[in-house]
mmCIF file with all atom_site columns, C-alpha atoms in Angstrom:
data_model
loop_
_atom_site.group_PDB
_atom_site.id
_atom_site.type_symbol
_atom_site.label_atom_id
_atom_site.label_alt_id
_atom_site.label_comp_id
_atom_site.label_asym_id
_atom_site.label_entity_id
_atom_site.label_seq_id
_atom_site.pdbx_PDB_ins_code
_atom_site.Cartn_x
_atom_site.Cartn_y
_atom_site.Cartn_z
_atom_site.occupancy
_atom_site.B_iso_or_equiv
_atom_site.pdbx_formal_charge
_atom_site.auth_seq_id
_atom_site.auth_comp_id
_atom_site.auth_asym_id
_atom_site.auth_atom_id
_atom_site.pdbx_PDB_model_num
ATOM 1  C CA . PRO D 1 1  ? -9.883  0.226   -9.710  1.00 0.00 ? 1351 PRO D CA 1
ATOM 2  C CA . ILE D 1 2  ? -7.806  3.245   -10.721 1.00 0.00 ? 1352 ILE D CA 1
ATOM 3  C CA . ASP D 1 3  ? -8.655  2.507   -14.361 1.00 0.00 ? 1353 ASP D CA 1
ATOM 4  C CA . THR D 1 4  ? -10.484 -0.159  -16.352 1.00 0.00 ? 1354 THR D CA 1
ATOM 5  C CA . LYS D 1 5  ? -7.319  -2.189  -17.011 1.00 0.00 ? 1355 LYS D CA 1
ATOM 6  C CA . SER D 1 6  ? -5.796  -1.911  -13.547 1.00 0.00 ? 1356 SER D CA 1
ATOM 7  C CA . LEU D 1 7  ? -5.509  -4.455  -10.765 1.00 0.00 ? 1357 LEU D CA 1
ATOM 8  C CA . ILE D 1 8  ? -5.125  -1.624  -8.241  1.00 0.00 ? 1358 ILE D CA 1
ATOM 9  C CA . TRP D 1 9  ? -7.827  -0.157  -6.038  1.00 0.00 ? 1359 TRP D CA 1
ATOM 10 C CA . ILE D 1 10 ? -7.377  3.181   -4.288  1.00 0.00 ? 1360 ILE D CA 1
ATOM 11 C CA . ALA D 1 11 ? -9.266  4.865   -1.461  1.00 0.00 ? 1361 ALA D CA 1
ATOM 12 C CA . GLU D 1 12 ? -9.191  8.207   0.330   1.00 0.00 ? 1362 GLU D CA 1
ATOM 13 C CA . SER D 1 13 ? -8.017  8.034   3.928   1.00 0.00 ? 1363 SER D CA 1
ATOM 14 C CA . ASN D 1 14 ? -7.088  10.065  6.967   1.00 0.00 ? 1364 ASN D CA 1
ATOM 15 C CA . ILE D 1 15 ? -4.996  7.601   8.941   1.00 0.00 ? 1365 ILE D CA 1
ATOM 16 C CA . GLU D 1 16 ? -1.378  7.294   10.078  1.00 0.00 ? 1366 GLU D CA 1
ATOM 17 C CA . LEU D 1 17 ? 0.698   4.433   8.684   1.00 0.00 ? 1367 LEU D CA 1
ATOM 18 C CA . ASP D 1 18 ? 1.012   2.814   12.132  1.00 0.00 ? 1368 ASP D CA 1
ATOM 19 C CA . GLN D 1 19 ? -2.786  2.830   12.536  1.00 0.00 ? 1369 GLN D CA 1
ATOM 20 C CA . LEU D 1 20 ? -3.195  1.268   9.100   1.00 0.00 ? 1370 LEU D CA 1
ATOM 21 C CA . THR D 1 21 ? -0.618  -1.364  10.054  1.00 0.00 ? 1371 THR D CA 1
ATOM 22 C CA . THR D 1 22 ? -2.675  -2.283  13.121  1.00 0.00 ? 1372 THR D CA 1
ATOM 23 C CA . GLN D 1 23 ? -5.865  -2.532  11.064  1.00 0.00 ? 1373 GLN D CA 1
ATOM 24 C CA . VAL D 1 24 ? -4.205  -4.755  8.444   1.00 0.00 ? 1374 VAL D CA 1
ATOM 25 C CA . GLN D 1 25 ? -2.759  -6.953  11.196  1.00 0.00 ? 1375 GLN D CA 1
ATOM 26 C CA . GLN D 1 26 ? -6.191  -7.364  12.793  1.00 0.00 ? 1376 GLN D CA 1
ATOM 27 C CA . ALA D 1 27 ? -7.868  -8.096  9.464   1.00 0.00 ? 1377 ALA D CA 1
ATOM 28 C CA . THR D 1 28 ? -5.287  -10.655 8.304   1.00 0.00 ? 1378 THR D CA 1
ATOM 29 C CA . ASP D 1 29 ? -4.330  -12.133 11.686  1.00 0.00 ? 1379 ASP D CA 1
ATOM 30 C CA . ARG D 1 30 ? -0.620  -11.644 10.939  1.00 0.00 ? 1380 ARG D CA 1
ATOM 31 C CA . GLU D 1 31 ? 1.898   -8.856  11.343  1.00 0.00 ? 1381 GLU D CA 1
ATOM 32 C CA . PRO D 1 32 ? 2.548   -7.143  8.003   1.00 0.00 ? 1382 PRO D CA 1
ATOM 33 C CA . LEU D 1 33 ? 5.994   -6.160  6.834   1.00 0.00 ? 1383 LEU D CA 1
ATOM 34 C CA . VAL D 1 34 ? 5.929   -2.369  6.581   1.00 0.00 ? 1384 VAL D CA 1
ATOM 35 C CA . ILE D 1 35 ? 8.461   -0.391  4.593   1.00 0.00 ? 1385 ILE D CA 1
ATOM 36 C CA . GLY D 1 36 ? 8.449   3.354   5.245   1.00 0.00 ? 1386 GLY D CA 1
ATOM 37 C CA . GLU D 1 37 ? 8.087   5.886   8.014   1.00 0.00 ? 1387 GLU D CA 1
ATOM 38 C CA . ASN D 1 38 ? 4.960   6.674   9.987   1.00 0.00 ? 1388 ASN D CA 1
ATOM 39 C CA . ARG D 1 39 ? 3.044   9.644   8.589   1.00 0.00 ? 1389 ARG D CA 1
ATOM 40 C CA . PRO D 1 40 ? -0.500  10.458  7.485   1.00 0.00 ? 1390 PRO D CA 1
ATOM 41 C CA . MET D 1 41 ? -1.833  8.422   4.580   1.00 0.00 ? 1391 MET D CA 1
ATOM 42 C CA . LYS D 1 42 ? -4.319  10.352  2.434   1.00 0.00 ? 1392 LYS D CA 1
ATOM 43 C CA . GLN D 1 43 ? -4.612  7.725   -0.309  1.00 0.00 ? 1393 GLN D CA 1
ATOM 44 C CA . ILE D 1 44 ? -4.207  3.989   0.181   1.00 0.00 ? 1394 ILE D CA 1
ATOM 45 C CA . ALA D 1 45 ? -3.741  1.710   -2.810  1.00 0.00 ? 1395 ALA D CA 1
ATOM 46 C CA . TRP D 1 46 ? -3.988  -2.069  -2.727  1.00 0.00 ? 1396 TRP D CA 1
ATOM 47 C CA . CYS D 1 47 ? -4.040  -5.119  -4.918  1.00 0.00 ? 1397 CYS D CA 1
ATOM 48 C CA . THR D 1 48 ? -5.462  -8.480  -3.936  1.00 0.00 ? 1398 THR D CA 1
ATOM 49 C CA . GLY D 1 49 ? -2.507  -10.297 -5.502  1.00 0.00 ? 1399 GLY D CA 1
ATOM 50 C CA . ALA D 1 50 ? 1.225   -9.681  -5.613  1.00 0.00 ? 1400 ALA D CA 1
ATOM 51 C CA . ALA D 1 51 ? 1.248   -7.199  -8.552  1.00 0.00 ? 1401 ALA D CA 1
ATOM 52 C CA . GLN D 1 52 ? 4.494   -5.602  -7.422  1.00 0.00 ? 1402 GLN D CA 1
ATOM 53 C CA . GLY D 1 53 ? 4.872   -4.125  -10.890 1.00 0.00 ? 1403 GLY D CA 1
ATOM 54 C CA . GLN D 1 54 ? 1.738   -2.068  -10.287 1.00 0.00 ? 1404 GLN D CA 1
ATOM 55 C CA . ILE D 1 55 ? 3.392   0.055   -7.593  1.00 0.00 ? 1405 ILE D CA 1
ATOM 56 C CA . ASN D 1 56 ? 4.365   2.648   -10.223 1.00 0.00 ? 1406 ASN D CA 1
ATOM 57 C CA . LYS D 1 57 ? 0.711   3.025   -11.252 1.00 0.00 ? 1407 LYS D CA 1
ATOM 58 C CA . ALA D 1 58 ? -0.307  3.394   -7.617  1.00 0.00 ? 1408 ALA D CA 1
ATOM 59 C CA . GLN D 1 59 ? 2.279   6.100   -7.064  1.00 0.00 ? 1409 GLN D CA 1
ATOM 60 C CA . ALA D 1 60 ? 1.245   7.916   -10.265 1.00 0.00 ? 1410 ALA D CA 1
ATOM 61 C CA . ALA D 1 61 ? -2.355  7.858   -9.016  1.00 0.00 ? 1411 ALA D CA 1
ATOM 62 C CA . GLY D 1 62 ? -1.233  9.641   -5.824  1.00 0.00 ? 1412 GLY D CA 1
ATOM 63 C CA . ALA D 1 63 ? -1.126  6.748   -3.386  1.00 0.00 ? 1413 ALA D CA 1
ATOM 64 C CA . ASP D 1 64 ? 0.781   7.333   -0.157  1.00 0.00 ? 1414 ASP D CA 1
ATOM 65 C CA . VAL D 1 65 ? 1.054   3.603   0.545   1.00 0.00 ? 1415 VAL D CA 1
ATOM 66 C CA . TYR D 1 66 ? 0.613   0.421   -1.500  1.00 0.00 ? 1416 TYR D CA 1
ATOM 67 C CA . ILE D 1 67 ? -0.605  -2.807  0.091   1.00 0.00 ? 1417 ILE D CA 1
ATOM 68 C CA . SER D 1 68 ? 0.243   -6.023  -1.694  1.00 0.00 ? 1418 SER D CA 1
ATOM 69 C CA . GLY D 1 69 ? 1.614   -9.503  -1.205  1.00 0.00 ? 1419 GLY D CA 1
ATOM 70 C CA . ASP D 1 70 ? 5.064   -8.934  -2.735  1.00 0.00 ? 1420 ASP D CA 1
ATOM 71 C CA . LYS D 1 71 ? 7.916   -6.722  -1.546  1.00 0.00 ? 1421 LYS D CA 1
ATOM 72 C CA . GLY D 1 72 ? 10.659  -6.902  -4.180  1.00 0.00 ? 1422 GLY D CA 1
ATOM 73 C CA . LEU D 1 73 ? 10.161  -3.691  -6.126  1.00 0.00 ? 1423 LEU D CA 1
ATOM 74 C CA . ALA D 1 74 ? 9.199   -1.528  -3.160  1.00 0.00 ? 1424 ALA D CA 1
ATOM 75 C CA . VAL D 1 75 ? 12.296  -2.468  -1.196  1.00 0.00 ? 1425 VAL D CA 1
ATOM 76 C CA . ARG D 1 76 ? 14.574  -1.582  -4.080  1.00 0.00 ? 1426 ARG D CA 1
ATOM 77 C CA . GLN D 1 77 ? 12.846  1.748   -4.668  1.00 0.00 ? 1427 GLN D CA 1
ATOM 78 C CA . GLY D 1 78 ? 12.430  2.698   -1.005  1.00 0.00 ? 1428 GLY D CA 1
ATOM 79 C CA . ARG D 1 79 ? 8.705   3.373   -1.208  1.00 0.00 ? 1429 ARG D CA 1
ATOM 80 C CA . ARG D 1 80 ? 6.065   3.050   1.519   1.00 0.00 ? 1430 ARG D CA 1
ATOM 81 C CA . TYR D 1 81 ? 4.753   -0.432  1.224   1.00 0.00 ? 1431 TYR D CA 1
ATOM 82 C CA . MET D 1 82 ? 2.881   -2.959  3.301   1.00 0.00 ? 1432 MET D CA 1
ATOM 83 C CA . ILE D 1 83 ? 2.819   -6.702  2.785   1.00 0.00 ? 1433 ILE D CA 1
#
């Protein structure tokens, strides 16, 4: 996790958003909803639950994309997000 009280995990990466989308689709056996343009992702953050309110923490930690199960906040703020 990004800190001891966080629900967010973050990892270093060197992958384009479209490649990450394909990997998530293969792993989950469903097409994810992706919000944002294709570009390199150096840090990927994710949460195993919805935790849409954690997107601000992920961004503050330097995440280029946040993977979660809830889209509400990301859509309103126009951030790169994958569900």
